[in-house]
Coordinates of C-alpha atoms and ligand atoms in Angstrom, one line a residue:
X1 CA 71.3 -31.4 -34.6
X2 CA 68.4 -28.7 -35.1
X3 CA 66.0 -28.4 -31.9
X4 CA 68.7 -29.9 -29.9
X5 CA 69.6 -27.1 -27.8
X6 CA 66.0 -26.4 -27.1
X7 CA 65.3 -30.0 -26.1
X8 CA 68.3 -29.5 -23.3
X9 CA 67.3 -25.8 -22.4
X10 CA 63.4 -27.4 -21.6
X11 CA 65.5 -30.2 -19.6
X12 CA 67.4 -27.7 -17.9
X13 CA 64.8 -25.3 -16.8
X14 CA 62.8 -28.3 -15.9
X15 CA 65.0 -30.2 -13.4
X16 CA 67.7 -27.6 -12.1
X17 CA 66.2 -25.6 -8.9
X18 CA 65.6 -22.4 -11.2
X19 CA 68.6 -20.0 -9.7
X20 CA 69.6 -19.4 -13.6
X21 CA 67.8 -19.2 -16.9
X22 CA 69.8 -20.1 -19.9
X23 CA 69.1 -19.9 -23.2
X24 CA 72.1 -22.5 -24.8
X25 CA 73.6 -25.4 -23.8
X26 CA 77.4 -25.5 -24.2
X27 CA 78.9 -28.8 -24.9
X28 CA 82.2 -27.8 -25.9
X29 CA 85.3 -25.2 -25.7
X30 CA 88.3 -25.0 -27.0
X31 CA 90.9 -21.5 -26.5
X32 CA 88.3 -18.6 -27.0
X33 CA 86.0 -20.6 -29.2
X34 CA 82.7 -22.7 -27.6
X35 CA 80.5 -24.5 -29.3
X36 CA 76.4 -25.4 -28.3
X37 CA 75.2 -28.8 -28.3
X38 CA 73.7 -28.2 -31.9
X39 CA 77.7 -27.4 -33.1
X40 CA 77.1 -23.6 -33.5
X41 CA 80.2 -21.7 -32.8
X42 CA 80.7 -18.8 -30.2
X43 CA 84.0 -16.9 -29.4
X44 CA 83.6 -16.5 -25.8
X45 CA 84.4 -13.4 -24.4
X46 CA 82.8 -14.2 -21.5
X47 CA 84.8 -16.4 -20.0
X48 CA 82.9 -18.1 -17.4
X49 CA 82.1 -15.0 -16.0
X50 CA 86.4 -13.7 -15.8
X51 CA 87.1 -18.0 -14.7
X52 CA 88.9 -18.7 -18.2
X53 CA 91.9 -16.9 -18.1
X54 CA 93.6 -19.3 -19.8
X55 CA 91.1 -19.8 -22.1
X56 CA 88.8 -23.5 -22.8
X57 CA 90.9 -27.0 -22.4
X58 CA 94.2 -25.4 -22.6
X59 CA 96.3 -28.5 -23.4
X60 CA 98.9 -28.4 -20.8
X61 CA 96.2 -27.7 -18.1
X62 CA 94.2 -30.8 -19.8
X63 CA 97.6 -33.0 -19.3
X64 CA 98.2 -31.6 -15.6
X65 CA 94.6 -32.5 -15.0
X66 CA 95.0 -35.8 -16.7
X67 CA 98.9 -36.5 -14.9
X68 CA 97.0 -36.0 -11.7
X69 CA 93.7 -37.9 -12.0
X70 CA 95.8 -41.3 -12.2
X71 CA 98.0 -40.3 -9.2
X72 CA 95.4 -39.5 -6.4
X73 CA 92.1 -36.9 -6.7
X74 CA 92.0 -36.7 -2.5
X75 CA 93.3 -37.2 0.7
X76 CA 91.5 -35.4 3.7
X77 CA 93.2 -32.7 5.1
X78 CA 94.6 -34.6 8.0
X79 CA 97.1 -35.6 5.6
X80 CA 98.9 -33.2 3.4
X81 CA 99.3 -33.6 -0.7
X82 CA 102.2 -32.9 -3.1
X83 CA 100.2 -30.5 -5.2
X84 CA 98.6 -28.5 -2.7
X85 CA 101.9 -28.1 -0.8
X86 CA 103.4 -26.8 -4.1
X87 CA 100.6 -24.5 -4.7
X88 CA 100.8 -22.3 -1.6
X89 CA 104.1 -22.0 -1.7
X90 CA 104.1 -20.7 -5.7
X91 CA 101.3 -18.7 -4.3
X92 CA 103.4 -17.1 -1.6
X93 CA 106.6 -16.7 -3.5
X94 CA 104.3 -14.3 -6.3
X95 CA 102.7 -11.9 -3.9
X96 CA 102.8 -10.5 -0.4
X97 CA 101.4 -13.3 1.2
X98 CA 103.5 -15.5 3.9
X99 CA 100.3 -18.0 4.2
X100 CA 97.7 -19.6 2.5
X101 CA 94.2 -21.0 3.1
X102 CA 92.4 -23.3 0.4
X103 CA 89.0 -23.7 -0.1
X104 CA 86.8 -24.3 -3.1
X105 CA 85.1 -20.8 -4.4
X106 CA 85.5 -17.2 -4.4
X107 CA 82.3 -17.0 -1.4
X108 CA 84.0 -19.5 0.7
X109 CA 87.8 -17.0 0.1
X110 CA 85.9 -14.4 1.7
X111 CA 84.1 -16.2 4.5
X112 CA 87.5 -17.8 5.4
X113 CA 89.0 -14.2 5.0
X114 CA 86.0 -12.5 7.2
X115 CA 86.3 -15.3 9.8
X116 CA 89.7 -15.1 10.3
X117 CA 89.4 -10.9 10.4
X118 CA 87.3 -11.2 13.0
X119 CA 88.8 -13.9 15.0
X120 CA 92.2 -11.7 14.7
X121 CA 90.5 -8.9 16.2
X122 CA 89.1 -10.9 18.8
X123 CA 92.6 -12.7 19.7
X124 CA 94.6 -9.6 19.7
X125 CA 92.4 -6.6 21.2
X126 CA 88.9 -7.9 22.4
X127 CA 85.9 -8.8 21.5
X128 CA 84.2 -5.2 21.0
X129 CA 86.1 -5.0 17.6
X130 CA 84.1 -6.8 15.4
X131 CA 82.7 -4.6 13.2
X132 CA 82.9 -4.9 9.0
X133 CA 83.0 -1.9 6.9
X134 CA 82.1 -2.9 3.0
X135 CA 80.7 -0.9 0.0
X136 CA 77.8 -0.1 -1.7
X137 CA 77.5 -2.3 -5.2
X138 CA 80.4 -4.5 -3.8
X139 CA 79.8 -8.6 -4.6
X140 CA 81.6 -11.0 -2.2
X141 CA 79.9 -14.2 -3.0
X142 CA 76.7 -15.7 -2.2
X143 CA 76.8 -17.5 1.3
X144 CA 74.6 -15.7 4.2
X145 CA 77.7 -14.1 5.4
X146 CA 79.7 -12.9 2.1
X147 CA 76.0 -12.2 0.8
X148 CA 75.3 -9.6 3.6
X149 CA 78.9 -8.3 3.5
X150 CA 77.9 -7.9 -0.7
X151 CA 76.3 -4.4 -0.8
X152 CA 73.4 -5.4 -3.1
X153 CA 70.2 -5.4 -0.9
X154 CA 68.5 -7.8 -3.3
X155 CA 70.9 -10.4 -3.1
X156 CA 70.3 -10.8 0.5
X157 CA 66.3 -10.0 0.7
X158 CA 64.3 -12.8 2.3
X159 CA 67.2 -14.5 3.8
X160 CA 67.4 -13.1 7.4
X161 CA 68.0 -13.0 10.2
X162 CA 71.5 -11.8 8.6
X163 CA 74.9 -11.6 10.2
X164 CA 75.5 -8.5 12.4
X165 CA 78.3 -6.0 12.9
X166 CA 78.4 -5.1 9.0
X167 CA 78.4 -1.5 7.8
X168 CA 78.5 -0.1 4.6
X169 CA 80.5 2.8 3.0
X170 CA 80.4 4.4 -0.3
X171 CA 82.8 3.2 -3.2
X172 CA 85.3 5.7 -4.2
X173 CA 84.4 7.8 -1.4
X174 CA 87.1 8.3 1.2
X175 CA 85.3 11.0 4.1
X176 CA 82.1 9.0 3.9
X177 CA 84.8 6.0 5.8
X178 CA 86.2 8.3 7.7
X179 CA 83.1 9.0 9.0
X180 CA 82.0 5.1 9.8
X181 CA 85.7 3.6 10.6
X182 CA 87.1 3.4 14.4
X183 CA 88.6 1.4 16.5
X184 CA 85.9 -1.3 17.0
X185 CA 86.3 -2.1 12.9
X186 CA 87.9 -5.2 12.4
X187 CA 88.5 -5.5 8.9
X188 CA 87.8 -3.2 5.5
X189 CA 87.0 -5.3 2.4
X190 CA 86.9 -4.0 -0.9
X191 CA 87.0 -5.2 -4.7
X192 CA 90.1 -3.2 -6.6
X193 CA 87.7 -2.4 -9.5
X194 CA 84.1 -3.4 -8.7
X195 CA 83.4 -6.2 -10.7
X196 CA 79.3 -7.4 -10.9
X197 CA 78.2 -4.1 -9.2
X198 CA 79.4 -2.4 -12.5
X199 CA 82.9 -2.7 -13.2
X200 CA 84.0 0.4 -11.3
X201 CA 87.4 1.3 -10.8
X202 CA 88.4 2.2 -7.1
X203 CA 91.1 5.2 -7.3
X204 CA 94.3 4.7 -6.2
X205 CA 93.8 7.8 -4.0
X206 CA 90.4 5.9 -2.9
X207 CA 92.8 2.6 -1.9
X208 CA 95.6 4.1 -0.7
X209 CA 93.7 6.3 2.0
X210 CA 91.6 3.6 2.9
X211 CA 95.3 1.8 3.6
X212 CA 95.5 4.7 5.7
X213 CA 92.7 4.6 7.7
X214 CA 92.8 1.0 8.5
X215 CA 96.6 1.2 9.5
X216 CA 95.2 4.0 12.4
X217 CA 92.4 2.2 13.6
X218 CA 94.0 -1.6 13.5
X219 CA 91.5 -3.0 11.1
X220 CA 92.2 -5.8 8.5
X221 CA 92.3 -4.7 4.4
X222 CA 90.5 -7.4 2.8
X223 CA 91.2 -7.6 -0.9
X224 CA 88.5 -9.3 -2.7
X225 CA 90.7 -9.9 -5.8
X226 CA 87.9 -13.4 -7.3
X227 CA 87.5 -11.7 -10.2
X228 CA 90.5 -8.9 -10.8
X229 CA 92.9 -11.9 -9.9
X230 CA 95.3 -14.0 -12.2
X231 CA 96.3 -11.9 -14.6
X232 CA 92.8 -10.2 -15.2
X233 CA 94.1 -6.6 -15.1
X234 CA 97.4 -7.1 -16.3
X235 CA 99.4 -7.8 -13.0
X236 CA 99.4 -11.4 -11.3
X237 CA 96.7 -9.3 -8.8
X238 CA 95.5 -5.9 -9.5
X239 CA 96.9 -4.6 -5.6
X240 CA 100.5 -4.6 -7.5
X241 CA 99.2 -1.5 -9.3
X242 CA 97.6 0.2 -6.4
X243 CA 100.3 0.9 -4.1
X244 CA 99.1 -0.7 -1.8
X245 CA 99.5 -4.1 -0.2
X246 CA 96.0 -5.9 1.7
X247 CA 96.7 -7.8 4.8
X248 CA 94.6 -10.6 3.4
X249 CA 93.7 -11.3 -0.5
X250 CA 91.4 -13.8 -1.6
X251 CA 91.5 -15.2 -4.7
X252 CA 89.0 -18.0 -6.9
X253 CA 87.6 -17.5 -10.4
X254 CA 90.7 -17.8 -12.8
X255 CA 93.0 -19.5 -9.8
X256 CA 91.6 -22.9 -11.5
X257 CA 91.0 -22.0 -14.9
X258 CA 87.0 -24.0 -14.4
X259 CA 88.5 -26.2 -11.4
X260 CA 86.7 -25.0 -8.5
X261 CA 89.5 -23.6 -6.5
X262 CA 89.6 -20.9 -4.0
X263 CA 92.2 -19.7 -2.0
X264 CA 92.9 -16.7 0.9
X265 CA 96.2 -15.5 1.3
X266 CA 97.8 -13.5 4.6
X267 CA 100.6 -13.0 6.3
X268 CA 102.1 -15.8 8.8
X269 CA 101.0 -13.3 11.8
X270 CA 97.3 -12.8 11.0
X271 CA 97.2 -16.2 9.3
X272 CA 98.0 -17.8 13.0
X273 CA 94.8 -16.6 14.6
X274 CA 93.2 -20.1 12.5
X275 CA 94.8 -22.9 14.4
X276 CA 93.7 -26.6 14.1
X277 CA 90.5 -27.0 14.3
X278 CA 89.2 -23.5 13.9
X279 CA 88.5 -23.2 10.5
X280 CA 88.6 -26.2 7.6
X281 CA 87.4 -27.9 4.2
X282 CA 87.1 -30.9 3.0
X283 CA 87.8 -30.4 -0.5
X284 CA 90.2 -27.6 0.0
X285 CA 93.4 -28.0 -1.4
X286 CA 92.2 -31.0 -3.2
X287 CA 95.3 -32.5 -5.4
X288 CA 93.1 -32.0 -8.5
X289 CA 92.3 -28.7 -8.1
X290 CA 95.9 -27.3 -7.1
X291 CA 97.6 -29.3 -9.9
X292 CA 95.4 -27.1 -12.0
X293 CA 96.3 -23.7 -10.4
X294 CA 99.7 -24.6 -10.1
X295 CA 99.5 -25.0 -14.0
X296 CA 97.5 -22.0 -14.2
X297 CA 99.5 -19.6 -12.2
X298 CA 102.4 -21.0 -14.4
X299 CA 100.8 -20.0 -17.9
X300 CA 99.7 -16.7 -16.3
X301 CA 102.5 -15.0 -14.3
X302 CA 104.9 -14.3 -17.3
X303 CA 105.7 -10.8 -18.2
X304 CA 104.7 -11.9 -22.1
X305 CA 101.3 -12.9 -20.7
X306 CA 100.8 -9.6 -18.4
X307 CA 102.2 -7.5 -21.1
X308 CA 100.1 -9.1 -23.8
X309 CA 96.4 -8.7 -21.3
X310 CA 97.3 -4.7 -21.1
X311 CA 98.2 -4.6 -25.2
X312 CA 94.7 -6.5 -26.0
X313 CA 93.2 -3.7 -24.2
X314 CA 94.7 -1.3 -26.5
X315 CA 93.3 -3.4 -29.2
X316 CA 89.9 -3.1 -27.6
X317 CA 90.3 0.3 -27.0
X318 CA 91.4 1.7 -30.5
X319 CA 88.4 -0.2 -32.3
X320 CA 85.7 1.1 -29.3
X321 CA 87.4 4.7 -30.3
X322 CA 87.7 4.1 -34.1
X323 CA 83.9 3.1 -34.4
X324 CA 82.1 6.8 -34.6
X325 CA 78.8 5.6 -34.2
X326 CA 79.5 4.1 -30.7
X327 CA 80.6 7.3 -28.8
X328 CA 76.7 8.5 -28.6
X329 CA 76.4 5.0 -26.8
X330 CA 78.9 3.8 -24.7
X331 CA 81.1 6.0 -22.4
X332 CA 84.7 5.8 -21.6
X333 CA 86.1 2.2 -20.9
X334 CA 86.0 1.1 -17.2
X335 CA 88.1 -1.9 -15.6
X336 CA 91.6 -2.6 -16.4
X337 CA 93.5 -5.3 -18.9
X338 CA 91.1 -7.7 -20.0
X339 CA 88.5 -7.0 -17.3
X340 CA 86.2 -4.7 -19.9
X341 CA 83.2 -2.8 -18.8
X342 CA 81.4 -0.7 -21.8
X343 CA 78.9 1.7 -19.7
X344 CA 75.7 2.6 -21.4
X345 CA 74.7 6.4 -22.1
X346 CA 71.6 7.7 -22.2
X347 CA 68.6 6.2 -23.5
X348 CA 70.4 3.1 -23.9
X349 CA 71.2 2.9 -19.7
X350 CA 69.3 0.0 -18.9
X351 CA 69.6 -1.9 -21.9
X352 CA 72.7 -4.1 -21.4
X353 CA 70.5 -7.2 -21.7
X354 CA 69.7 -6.5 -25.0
X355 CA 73.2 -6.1 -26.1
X356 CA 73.6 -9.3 -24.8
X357 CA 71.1 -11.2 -26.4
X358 CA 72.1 -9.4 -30.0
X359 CA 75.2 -10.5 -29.0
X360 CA 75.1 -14.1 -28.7
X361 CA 72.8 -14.2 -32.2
X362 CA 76.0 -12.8 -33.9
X363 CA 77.7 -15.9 -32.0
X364 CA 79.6 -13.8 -29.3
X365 CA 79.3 -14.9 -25.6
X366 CA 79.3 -11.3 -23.7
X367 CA 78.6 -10.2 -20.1
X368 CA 76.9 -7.6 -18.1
X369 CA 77.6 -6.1 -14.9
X370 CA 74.2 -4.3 -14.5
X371 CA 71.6 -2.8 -16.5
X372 CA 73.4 -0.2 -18.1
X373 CA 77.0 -2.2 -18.0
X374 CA 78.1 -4.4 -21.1
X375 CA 81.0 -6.5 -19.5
X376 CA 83.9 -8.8 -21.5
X377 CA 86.3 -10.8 -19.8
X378 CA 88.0 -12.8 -22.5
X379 CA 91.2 -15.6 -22.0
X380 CA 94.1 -13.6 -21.2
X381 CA 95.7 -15.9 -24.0
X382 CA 93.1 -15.0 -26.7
X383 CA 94.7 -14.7 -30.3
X384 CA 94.1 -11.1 -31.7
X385 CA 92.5 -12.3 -35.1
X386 CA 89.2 -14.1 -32.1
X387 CA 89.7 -10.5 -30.0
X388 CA 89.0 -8.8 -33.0
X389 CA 86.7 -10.7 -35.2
X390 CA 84.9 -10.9 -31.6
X391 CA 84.7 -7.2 -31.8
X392 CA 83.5 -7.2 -35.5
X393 CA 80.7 -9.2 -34.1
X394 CA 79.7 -6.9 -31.1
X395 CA 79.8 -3.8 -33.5
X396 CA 77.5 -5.6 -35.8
X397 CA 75.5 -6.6 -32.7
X398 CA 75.2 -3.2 -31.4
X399 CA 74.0 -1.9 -35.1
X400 CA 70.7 -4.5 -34.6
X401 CA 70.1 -3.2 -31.2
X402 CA 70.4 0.8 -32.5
X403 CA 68.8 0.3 -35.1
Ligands
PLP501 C1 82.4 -14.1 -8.4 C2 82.8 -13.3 -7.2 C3 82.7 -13.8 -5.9 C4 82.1 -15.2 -5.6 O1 82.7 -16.2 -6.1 P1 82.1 -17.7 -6.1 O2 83.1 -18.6 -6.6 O3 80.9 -17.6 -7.0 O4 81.6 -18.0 -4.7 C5 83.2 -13.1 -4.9 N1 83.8 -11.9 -5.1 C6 83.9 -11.4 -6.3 C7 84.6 -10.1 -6.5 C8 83.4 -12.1 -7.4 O5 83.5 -11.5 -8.6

């Protein structure tokens, strides 16, 4: 119905505690396709900010979901559960990890994953070594902790006193940690490719010497993998393409498809510094949730699917290159796979909003990462004829905001 979405947008703004401030209401999804509460249509390529890897509703996630909910939605975890169980194990068998922890969201990964660095540090060479090393523009989640490890001063203005023992390094730039690492860092943690603080690839030169340097001085590499995870950049995690293996990985985002899941993998030695009682959720590993990842890591960890997320790059690539106009505004492509971030040149730095917002009136759901970053993050599983008449639309988009 006409007015409809306004008359839940007024609703909205009026009763939720004013952290966001959207302009539609989303009732439904469906693959790469949403629709508002008034029925307009949107291909999504935002994907619930790089959480949809599998796209809206997928059917077999729905029937998993579904299977589950008649069976048993929670135990505490003084009892175990069949899908959790399952779920760290397939976890374990598809990357480095020996261990898993499960929580409920990317923030509460990385707490878990900071926590347990620092409580490592302390168990096996004294409490001096508790320092964090982190990076400039780096997001880890919005709890006081993971918000002061985040290196974006904003996010964490007004909230201190803040957590102590935190330093921050430059992304990308290797003698600026030599400098700031030694023996009393506990733990690195860094983000493959940069996701909100602009979609910034970290070199592999970058990764693998900062491998290096924690290996020398003992410390703990974190990778924050919430949002380059699942199938994102073409590998189940984006360390497989790095050379380079993390001692701990944490993981949310697209591990539940839109089920609040997150999870922190280790290693059986680093993951025995938590013992009963140290560190704990109540809704981690809830049978709802893993049944969903379980499903999810399924769907995603095929070679077709991996194959397919660095081919629909291609796709996005060729028709970013084939349209002429674009090359006096957007710069080379940044991120990896389906993690897409179209940096703004020149006069149009800044502008990213706008983009946006032209966006969405041509019916495509687009991110940004920054002021001068346009960010996509389709399904993984979206059908090339939605990638590309999504594209269609952004290039008409871009031609109302140029022009
Ligand atoms: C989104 C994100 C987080 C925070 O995840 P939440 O589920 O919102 O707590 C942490 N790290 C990275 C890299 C992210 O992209």
């Amino acid at each position: 119905m006409e007015q409809e979405n306004q008359y839940y947008v007024d609703k909205y703004r009026s009763y939720m505690a004013p952290t966001y401030g959207p302009s539609i209401v989303i009732e439904k999804g469906r693959g790469s396709r949403v629709w508002d509460v008034e029925g307009k249509e949107y291909i999504d390529f935002a994907g619930g900010i790089a959480v949809l890897g599998v796209g809206h509703c997928h059917p077999e996630v729905v029937q998993i979901l579904k299977d589950q909910s008649e069976k048993l939605w929670h135990v505490s975890n003084i009892f175990g559960n069949k899908p959790a169980t399952e779920l760290v194990e397939n976890l374990t068998a598809a990357t480095f990890a020996e261990q898993v922890f499960l929580c409920n969201s990317g923030a509460e990964a990385n707490e878990a994953a900071l926590k347990l660095a620092r409580r490592y540090a302390v168990d096996n060479y004294g409490k001096e070594k508790d320092e964090i090393i982190t990076f400039n523009n780096s997001f880890h989640g919005r709890t006081l902790f993971t918000v002061t490890v985040g290196g974006q001063e904003k996010y964490r203005a007004g909230f201190g006193p803040l957590p102590g023992g935190i330093t921050y390094g430059e992304y990308n730039n290797l003698e600026d940690i030599k400098q700031k690492i030694s023996e009393k860092t506990c733990a690195v943690i860094l983000e493959p490719i940069q996701g909100e603080g602009g979609v910034i690839n970290g070199t592999d030169s970058f990764i693998q010497g900062i491998r290096k340097l924690c290996d020398k001085n003992n410390a703990l590499l974190i990778f924050d993998e919430v949002q380059t995870g699942f199938g994102r950049t073409g590998s189940l995690y984006a360390y497989e393409q790095t050379g380079v293996t993390p001692d701990i990985l944490t993981s949310a985002k697209a591990l539940g498809a839109g089920f609040p899941i997150g999870a922190m993998l280790t290693t059986r030695k680093i993951a025995s510094s938590f013992v009963v009682g140290t560190h704990g959720s109540t809704f981690g590993g809830n049978p709802l949730g893993a049944a969903v990842a379980n499903k999810v890591l399924e769907l995603v960890n095929k070679k077709e699917v991996l194959e397919g997320v660095k081919r629909k790059r291609k796709l996005i690539e060729e028709f970013m290159a084939q349209t002429k106009e674009f090359s006096e505004i957007f710069g080379p492509l940044r991120g990896k796979g389906l993690l897409v971030g179209i940096p703004l040149l020149g006069k149009w730095k800044g502008k990213s909003g706008e983009f946006l917002k032209a966006g969405l009136k041509e019916r495509l759901m687009m991110l940004i990462a920054g002021p001068d970053v346009v960010r996509m993050a389709p399904s993984l599983l979206i059908s090339d004829r939605d990638l590309l008449e999504g594209l269609r639309s952004f290039k008409k988009a871009v031609q109302v905001v140029i022009n």
